[in-house]
Structure formats: C-alpha cells, structure tokens
PDB file of C-alpha atoms in Angstrom:
ATOM      1  CA  MET A   1      13.754   3.195  -0.846  1.00 46.00           C
ATOM      2  CA  VAL A   2      13.157   0.468  -3.345  1.00 41.00           C
ATOM      3  CA  MET A   3      10.188  -1.131  -1.578  1.00 43.00           C
ATOM      4  CA  PHE A   4       9.208  -3.230  -4.502  1.00 41.00           C
ATOM      5  CA  GLY A   5      12.257  -2.903  -6.734  1.00 41.00           C
ATOM      6  CA  ARG A   6      13.358  -4.566  -9.893  1.00 40.00           C
ATOM      7  CA  LEU A   7      14.281  -7.727  -8.034  1.00 39.00           C
ATOM      8  CA  SER A   8      11.218  -8.107  -5.864  1.00 40.00           C
ATOM      9  CA  HIS A   9       7.571  -8.486  -5.034  1.00 39.00           C
ATOM     10  CA  PHE A  10       4.225 -10.090  -4.819  1.00 39.00           C
ATOM     11  CA  LEU A  11       1.521 -11.601  -6.827  1.00 42.00           C
ATOM     12  CA  THR A  12      -0.768 -14.528  -6.361  1.00 39.00           C
ATOM     13  CA  CYS A  13      -2.565 -15.660  -9.577  1.00 42.00           C
ATOM     14  CA  LEU A  14      -2.331 -13.775 -12.888  1.00 41.00           C
ATOM     15  CA  ILE A  15      -4.726 -13.207 -15.753  1.00 35.00           C
ATOM     16  CA  PHE A  16      -3.856 -13.181 -19.430  1.00 34.00           C
ATOM     17  CA  ILE A  17      -6.473 -12.530 -22.093  1.00 33.00           C
ATOM     18  CA  SER A  18      -4.641 -10.852 -24.972  1.00 36.00           C
ATOM     19  CA  GLY A  19      -5.983 -12.514 -28.104  1.00 34.00           C
ATOM     20  CA  THR A  20      -2.847 -11.640 -30.073  1.00 33.00           C
ATOM     21  CA  SER A  21      -0.626 -13.691 -27.771  1.00 36.00           C
ATOM     22  CA  ILE A  22      -2.696 -16.803 -27.105  1.00 33.00           C
ATOM     23  CA  ALA A  23       0.026 -18.986 -28.581  1.00 38.00           C
ATOM     24  CA  LEU A  24       2.360 -18.033 -25.755  1.00 41.00           C
ATOM     25  CA  PHE A  25       0.320 -20.085 -23.323  1.00 45.00           C
ATOM     26  CA  SER A  26       1.611 -23.349 -24.698  1.00 41.00           C
ATOM     27  CA  SER A  27       1.871 -24.932 -21.260  1.00 41.00           C
ATOM     28  CA  ALA A  28      -0.689 -22.984 -19.282  1.00 43.00           C
ATOM     29  CA  GLY A  29      -3.920 -24.349 -20.745  1.00 44.00           C
ATOM     30  CA  SER A  30      -6.548 -22.272 -22.479  1.00 41.00           C
ATOM     31  CA  VAL A  31      -6.773 -18.524 -22.073  1.00 41.00           C
ATOM     32  CA  ASP A  32     -10.279 -18.923 -20.651  1.00 49.00           C
ATOM     33  CA  GLU A  33      -9.004 -21.232 -17.940  1.00 61.00           C
ATOM     34  CA  ALA A  34      -6.141 -18.857 -17.149  1.00 56.00           C
ATOM     35  CA  VAL A  35      -8.623 -15.997 -16.791  1.00 54.00           C
ATOM     36  CA  LYS A  36     -10.879 -17.979 -14.475  1.00 63.00           C
ATOM     37  CA  ASN A  37      -7.949 -19.086 -12.346  1.00 68.00           C
ATOM     38  CA  CYS A  38      -6.439 -15.645 -11.994  1.00 70.00           C
ATOM     39  CA  ASN A  39      -9.698 -13.776 -11.545  1.00 71.00           C
ATOM     40  CA  SER A  40     -10.092 -15.856  -8.423  1.00 77.00           C
ATOM     41  CA  CYS A  41      -7.203 -13.989  -6.810  1.00 86.00           C
ATOM     42  CA  HIS A  42      -6.504 -10.600  -8.357  1.00 83.00           C
ATOM     43  CA  GLY A  43      -9.911  -9.713  -9.765  1.00 87.00           C
ATOM     44  CA  ASP A  44     -10.923  -8.453 -13.190  1.00 87.00           C
ATOM     45  CA  GLY A  45      -8.164  -6.378 -14.756  1.00 85.00           C
ATOM     46  CA  GLY A  46      -5.942  -7.033 -11.767  1.00 87.00           C
ATOM     47  CA  VAL A  47      -8.138  -5.050  -9.356  1.00 94.00           C
ATOM     48  CA  SER A  48      -8.112  -6.973  -6.092  1.00 94.00           C
ATOM     49  CA  SER A  49     -10.977  -6.886  -3.612  1.00 93.00           C
ATOM     50  CA  HIS A  50      -9.053  -8.919  -1.033  1.00 93.00           C
ATOM     51  CA  PRO A  51      -6.779  -6.993   1.372  1.00 95.00           C
ATOM     52  CA  ASP A  52      -4.047  -9.638   1.445  1.00 93.00           C
ATOM     53  CA  VAL A  53      -3.893  -9.860  -2.370  1.00 93.00           C
ATOM     54  CA  PRO A  54      -2.324  -6.955  -4.279  1.00 94.00           C
ATOM     55  CA  THR A  55      -3.939  -5.030  -7.068  1.00 94.00           C
ATOM     56  CA  ILE A  56      -1.624  -5.459 -10.052  1.00 90.00           C
ATOM     57  CA  GLY A  57      -3.366  -3.672 -12.914  1.00 90.00           C
ATOM     58  CA  GLY A  58      -1.256  -0.686 -13.970  1.00 93.00           C
ATOM     59  CA  TYR A  59       2.093  -2.093 -12.820  1.00 93.00           C
ATOM     60  CA  SER A  60       4.996  -1.810 -15.242  1.00 96.00           C
ATOM     61  CA  ALA A  61       5.540  -4.773 -17.540  1.00 91.00           C
ATOM     62  CA  TYR A  62       9.193  -4.973 -16.517  1.00 96.00           C
ATOM     63  CA  TYR A  63       8.339  -5.213 -12.840  1.00 94.00           C
ATOM     64  CA  LEU A  64       5.650  -7.855 -13.295  1.00 87.00           C
ATOM     65  CA  ALA A  65       7.750 -10.046 -15.557  1.00 89.00           C
ATOM     66  CA  GLU A  66      10.693  -9.879 -13.151  1.00 95.00           C
ATOM     67  CA  THR A  67       8.422 -10.676 -10.218  1.00 92.00           C
ATOM     68  CA  LEU A  68       7.016 -13.752 -11.923  1.00 88.00           C
ATOM     69  CA  ALA A  69      10.511 -14.961 -12.753  1.00 93.00           C
ATOM     70  CA  LEU A  70      11.522 -14.549  -9.098  1.00 95.00           C
ATOM     71  CA  TYR A  71       8.555 -16.605  -7.960  1.00 93.00           C
ATOM     72  CA  GLN A  72       9.251 -19.283 -10.531  1.00 94.00           C
ATOM     73  CA  GLY A  73      12.832 -19.517  -9.311  1.00 95.00           C
ATOM     74  CA  LYS A  74      11.671 -19.529  -5.675  1.00 95.00           C
ATOM     75  CA  GLU A  75      13.797 -16.474  -5.030  1.00 94.00           C
ATOM     76  CA  ARG A  76      11.256 -14.723  -2.832  1.00 93.00           C
ATOM     77  CA  PRO A  77       8.879 -15.924  -0.107  1.00 93.00           C
ATOM     78  CA  CYS A  78       5.938 -17.987  -1.327  1.00 92.00           C
ATOM     79  CA  PRO A  79       3.467 -18.208   1.552  1.00 91.00           C
ATOM     80  CA  GLU A  80       0.516 -20.523   1.169  1.00 91.00           C
ATOM     81  CA  ILE A  81      -2.668 -18.750   0.161  1.00 88.00           C
ATOM     82  CA  THR A  82      -6.262 -19.854  -0.306  1.00 89.00           C
ATOM     83  CA  TYR A  83      -8.227 -19.134  -3.452  1.00 85.00           C
ATOM     84  CA  PRO A  84     -10.832 -16.592  -2.311  1.00 85.00           C
ATOM     85  CA  GLU A  85     -13.167 -17.001  -5.299  1.00 81.00           C
ATOM     86  CA  GLY A  86     -13.866 -19.116  -8.374  1.00 77.00           C
ATOM     87  CA  SER A  87     -13.955 -22.843  -9.010  1.00 78.00           C
ATOM     88  CA  LYS A  88     -10.906 -23.392  -6.798  1.00 81.00           C
ATOM     89  CA  LYS A  89     -12.308 -21.432  -3.864  1.00 86.00           C
ATOM     90  CA  GLY A  90     -10.907 -22.794  -0.627  1.00 90.00           C
ATOM     91  CA  GLN A  91      -8.022 -24.664  -2.261  1.00 90.00           C
ATOM     92  CA  LYS A  92      -4.449 -23.951  -1.181  1.00 93.00           C
ATOM     93  CA  THR A  93      -1.649 -22.771  -3.471  1.00 92.00           C
ATOM     94  CA  THR A  94       1.468 -20.597  -3.573  1.00 92.00           C
ATOM     95  CA  MET A  95       2.722 -18.097  -6.107  1.00 89.00           C
ATOM     96  CA  CYS A  96       5.811 -20.249  -6.679  1.00 93.00           C
ATOM     97  CA  GLN A  97       3.481 -23.066  -7.648  1.00 92.00           C
ATOM     98  CA  GLU A  98       1.290 -20.843  -9.834  1.00 85.00           C
ATOM     99  CA  SER A  99       4.271 -19.507 -11.798  1.00 84.00           C
ATOM    100  CA  GLN A 100       5.571 -22.896 -12.894  1.00 88.00           C
ATOM    101  CA  GLY A 101       5.164 -24.019 -16.509  1.00 83.00           C
ATOM    102  CA  PHE A 102       5.414 -20.538 -18.014  1.00 80.00           C
ATOM    103  CA  SER A 103       8.149 -19.336 -20.341  1.00 81.00           C
ATOM    104  CA  GLU A 104       9.875 -15.959 -20.291  1.00 86.00           C
ATOM    105  CA  ASP A 105       7.722 -14.945 -23.255  1.00 79.00           C
ATOM    106  CA  ASP A 106       4.604 -15.936 -21.312  1.00 79.00           C
ATOM    107  CA  PHE A 107       5.658 -13.724 -18.415  1.00 82.00           C
ATOM    108  CA  GLU A 108       6.282 -10.808 -20.748  1.00 83.00           C
ATOM    109  CA  ALA A 109       2.891 -11.242 -22.396  1.00 79.00           C
ATOM    110  CA  ILE A 110       1.098 -11.408 -19.034  1.00 81.00           C
ATOM    111  CA  ALA A 111       2.966  -8.353 -17.843  1.00 83.00           C
ATOM    112  CA  ALA A 112       2.189  -6.395 -21.018  1.00 83.00           C
ATOM    113  CA  TYR A 113      -1.516  -7.117 -20.529  1.00 80.00           C
ATOM    114  CA  TYR A 114      -1.535  -5.750 -17.001  1.00 83.00           C
ATOM    115  CA  GLU A 115       0.561  -2.724 -17.867  1.00 90.00           C
ATOM    116  CA  GLU A 116      -2.282  -1.496 -20.074  1.00 87.00           C
ATOM    117  CA  LYS A 117      -4.791  -1.619 -17.216  1.00 89.00           C
ATOM    118  CA  ASP A 118      -5.508   1.197 -14.784  1.00 93.00           C
ATOM    119  CA  PHE A 119      -4.351   0.919 -11.205  1.00 96.00           C
ATOM    120  CA  VAL A 120      -7.428   1.268  -8.997  1.00 97.00           C
ATOM    121  CA  PRO A 121      -6.631   2.365  -5.411  1.00 98.00           C
ATOM    122  CA  ALA A 122      -8.160   0.254  -2.675  1.00 98.00           C
ATOM    123  CA  LYS A 123     -10.835   1.900  -0.535  1.00 97.00           C
ATOM    124  CA  GLN A 124      -9.695   1.480   3.059  1.00 97.00           C
ATOM    125  CA  GLU A 125      -9.709   3.311   6.359  1.00 97.00           C
ATOM    126  CA  THR A 126      -6.594   5.228   7.373  1.00 98.00           C
ATOM    127  CA  LYS A 127      -5.574   7.439  10.286  1.00 98.00           C
ATOM    128  CA  ALA A 128      -4.897  11.019   9.279  1.00 98.00           C
ATOM    129  CA  ASP A 129      -2.217  11.667  11.902  1.00 98.00           C
ATOM    130  CA  LEU A 130      -0.252   8.573  10.928  1.00 98.00           C
ATOM    131  CA  ALA A 131      -0.679   9.317   7.212  1.00 98.00           C
ATOM    132  CA  ALA A 132       0.768  12.801   7.747  1.00 98.00           C
ATOM    133  CA  LYS A 133       3.798  11.319   9.509  1.00 98.00           C
ATOM    134  CA  GLY A 134       4.106   8.688   6.805  1.00 98.00           C
ATOM    135  CA  GLU A 135       4.185  11.335   4.100  1.00 98.00           C
ATOM    136  CA  LYS A 136       7.205  12.962   5.746  1.00 98.00           C
ATOM    137  CA  LEU A 137       8.941   9.598   6.104  1.00 98.00           C
ATOM    138  CA  HIS A 138       8.274   8.773   2.476  1.00 98.00           C
ATOM    139  CA  GLN A 139       9.681  12.092   1.307  1.00 97.00           C
ATOM    140  CA  ALA A 140      12.799  11.594   3.405  1.00 96.00           C
ATOM    141  CA  LYS A 141      13.497   7.928   2.726  1.00 95.00           C
ATOM    142  CA  CYS A 142      11.497   6.589  -0.200  1.00 96.00           C
ATOM    143  CA  GLU A 143      10.613   9.271  -2.743  1.00 96.00           C
ATOM    144  CA  LYS A 144      13.870   8.970  -4.675  1.00 93.00           C
ATOM    145  CA  CYS A 145      12.955   5.472  -5.880  1.00 94.00           C
ATOM    146  CA  HIS A 146       9.150   5.624  -5.442  1.00 96.00           C
ATOM    147  CA  GLU A 147       8.167   8.902  -7.059  1.00 96.00           C
ATOM    148  CA  ASP A 148       4.865  10.694  -6.546  1.00 96.00           C
ATOM    149  CA  GLY A 149       4.144   8.878  -3.318  1.00 96.00           C
ATOM    150  CA  GLY A 150       4.821   5.505  -4.877  1.00 96.00           C
ATOM    151  CA  SER A 151       2.250   5.973  -7.637  1.00 97.00           C
ATOM    152  CA  SER A 152       4.499   5.951 -10.713  1.00 96.00           C
ATOM    153  CA  PRO A 153       4.744   2.678 -12.669  1.00 95.00           C
ATOM    154  CA  ASP A 154       7.749   4.147 -14.476  1.00 94.00           C
ATOM    155  CA  ASP A 155       9.822   3.455 -11.356  1.00 94.00           C
ATOM    156  CA  ASP A 156       9.611  -0.277 -12.147  1.00 93.00           C
ATOM    157  CA  ALA A 157       9.098  -0.738  -8.416  1.00 92.00           C
ATOM    158  CA  GLY A 158       5.466  -1.708  -8.042  1.00 90.00           C
ATOM    159  CA  MET A 159       2.729   0.589  -6.781  1.00 96.00           C
ATOM    160  CA  LEU A 160       2.583   1.701  -3.160  1.00 98.00           C
ATOM    161  CA  ALA A 161       0.037   4.491  -3.381  1.00 98.00           C
ATOM    162  CA  GLY A 162      -3.443   3.057  -2.919  1.00 98.00           C
ATOM    163  CA  GLN A 163      -2.263  -0.524  -2.506  1.00 98.00           C
ATOM    164  CA  TRP A 164      -3.933  -2.690   0.119  1.00 98.00           C
ATOM    165  CA  MET A 165      -2.349  -1.926   3.493  1.00 98.00           C
ATOM    166  CA  PRO A 166      -2.527  -5.530   4.841  1.00 97.00           C
ATOM    167  CA  TYR A 167      -0.640  -6.712   1.759  1.00 96.00           C
ATOM    168  CA  LEU A 168       1.992  -4.011   2.142  1.00 97.00           C
ATOM    169  CA  LYS A 169       2.353  -4.899   5.824  1.00 97.00           C
ATOM    170  CA  LEU A 170       3.210  -8.477   4.858  1.00 96.00           C
ATOM    171  CA  GLN A 171       5.924  -7.173   2.538  1.00 95.00           C
ATOM    172  CA  PHE A 172       7.376  -4.909   5.243  1.00 96.00           C
ATOM    173  CA  ASP A 173       7.419  -7.855   7.634  1.00 96.00           C
ATOM    174  CA  ASP A 174       9.195 -10.098   5.134  1.00 95.00           C
ATOM    175  CA  TYR A 175      11.816  -7.448   4.440  1.00 95.00           C
ATOM    176  CA  LEU A 176      12.439  -6.612   8.092  1.00 95.00           C
ATOM    177  CA  SER A 177      12.585 -10.268   9.160  1.00 95.00           C
ATOM    178  CA  GLY A 178      15.105 -11.095   6.447  1.00 94.00           C
ATOM    179  CA  LYS A 179      12.768 -13.481   4.632  1.00 94.00           C
ATOM    180  CA  ARG A 180      12.871 -11.284   1.580  1.00 92.00           C
ATOM    181  CA  ALA A 181      16.080  -9.842   0.166  1.00 91.00           C
ATOM    182  CA  MET A 182      16.360  -6.083  -0.102  1.00 90.00           C
ATOM    183  CA  PRO A 183      18.242  -3.987  -2.647  1.00 89.00           C
ATOM    184  CA  GLU A 184      21.472  -2.648  -1.195  1.00 91.00           C
ATOM    185  CA  LYS A 185      20.296   0.967  -1.050  1.00 91.00           C
ATOM    186  CA  MET A 186      17.009   0.040   0.573  1.00 94.00           C
ATOM    187  CA  GLU A 187      18.305  -2.064   3.448  1.00 94.00           C
ATOM    188  CA  PRO A 188      19.766   0.630   5.726  1.00 94.00           C
ATOM    189  CA  LYS A 189      16.670   2.786   5.351  1.00 94.00           C
ATOM    190  CA  MET A 190      14.358  -0.091   6.166  1.00 94.00           C
ATOM    191  CA  LYS A 191      16.360  -1.022   9.243  1.00 93.00           C
ATOM    192  CA  GLU A 192      15.977   2.507  10.580  1.00 95.00           C
ATOM    193  CA  LEU A 193      12.184   2.190  10.668  1.00 96.00           C
ATOM    194  CA  SER A 194      10.396   1.646  13.959  1.00 97.00           C
ATOM    195  CA  ALA A 195       7.097  -0.224  14.194  1.00 97.00           C
ATOM    196  CA  GLU A 196       5.332   3.136  14.402  1.00 98.00           C
ATOM    197  CA  ASP A 197       7.185   4.344  11.303  1.00 98.00           C
ATOM    198  CA  VAL A 198       5.958   1.314   9.390  1.00 98.00           C
ATOM    199  CA  GLU A 199       2.370   1.975  10.456  1.00 98.00           C
ATOM    200  CA  ALA A 200       2.744   5.593   9.413  1.00 98.00           C
ATOM    201  CA  LEU A 201       3.984   4.653   5.957  1.00 98.00           C
ATOM    202  CA  LEU A 202       1.206   2.114   5.537  1.00 98.00           C
ATOM    203  CA  ASN A 203      -1.405   4.713   6.443  1.00 98.00           C
ATOM    204  CA  TYR A 204       0.142   7.200   4.051  1.00 98.00           C
ATOM    205  CA  TYR A 205       0.125   4.791   1.126  1.00 98.00           C
ATOM    206  CA  GLY A 206      -3.364   3.604   1.995  1.00 98.00           C
ATOM    207  CA  SER A 207      -4.659   7.175   2.084  1.00 98.00           C
ATOM    208  CA  LEU A 208      -3.572   7.981  -1.456  1.00 98.00           C
ATOM    209  CA  GLN A 209      -6.421   7.879  -3.932  1.00 94.00           C
TER     210      GLN A 209
END
C-alpha cells in the first residue's frame, strides 16, 4: 500500500540550513529566517514534538521534493494550521501557502538537507493488542510498498514507523474521504479497511521504535 507514495503527503514548514546552497533561496529570505520559521513547526532537524505535525528528518529527498511540489500546486489538501512555536506562534497558515515562492531547485536543496538527518520515532502510547493486529495487516496489505514496517526511506513513500499517530490518522481520513488522491494500487486496499483496521495500523506504526 503506498500510504505516502511518490505523489503524496504532508509537511507544514520546512527548514533549510545548508551553507553550500544558500543561493537557492533567492525568494525565500535569509537562511536564518527560513530556519526560524520552519523550526516553529517541524523542530530542529525535522524532529517534531507536536502530534499533528510530522517528523520529516530522514525522509528521502525524492519524496520531500515531490511533496513540496504537490503543495505548491495545491494538488493535495492544505488544512489550516497554527504555528505552535517561534515568533509566529498562534498565527494561521497552510502548507500550500508556505510552499509558494520556491523553485524546483529550492525544493531539491531542502529535501537533500532533510535526507541527511536521522528519523527520530515519536514517543507515544500504543495498545499492544491493536499493534499486533496492525502488524498482520501491514504484512498483508502494505509491506510490498512500505518495507520494514514502513521504516525504509528508500521506498520514496515517507516514513510510517514511529511517525506521530494523530498525524497519520489525518492522512488516513483524507484518503478514505476522497480528499486526497490515492495511487491506483493503494485505493482498493485502503477501501477494504474498517475503522478498527485503521486503529490497528496506527498503533502498529506508533509502536515501532
């Protein structure tokens, strides 16, 4: 199941601090300002401490760049979010808004920065019985595209293992409601899931450390 495939997925604000590529931010202000802005959402190195904001450090560069391009083109849902930290704390924005003004090269540079970071699993409570059921569901429906429990960046499909469960739940909801387009191979498998199946998968991914 391509949960967060090549043509999908989530971010809210992004950090870029690679000194060798500063020139790429021709329309995004100074690198320092970009860091401050993006730290407010995804945390240092892309490690989020907010359950509705994904951790993005360790994602593949291809996936991140494609995701940013989708947001810029308003090709995936852009719900309004509130800056949780920083100088803009309390202000409203959307990822579609945050991705404007960047070039393709900018996206690639941002993505390359995050690819070099480690993915840090979120510490969260899970239910062992549901996680066990979720593991079986993942093996049956998802493992082909999300290897190693959804922990491999080489899949170019985001990271499921250790991701914040509330964030993943929002993505499931968007897929199942039709707000977010699914890859052709993913759609029939998603539509087979019951509400309990979804909870089981969320608990499985959340349990992986």
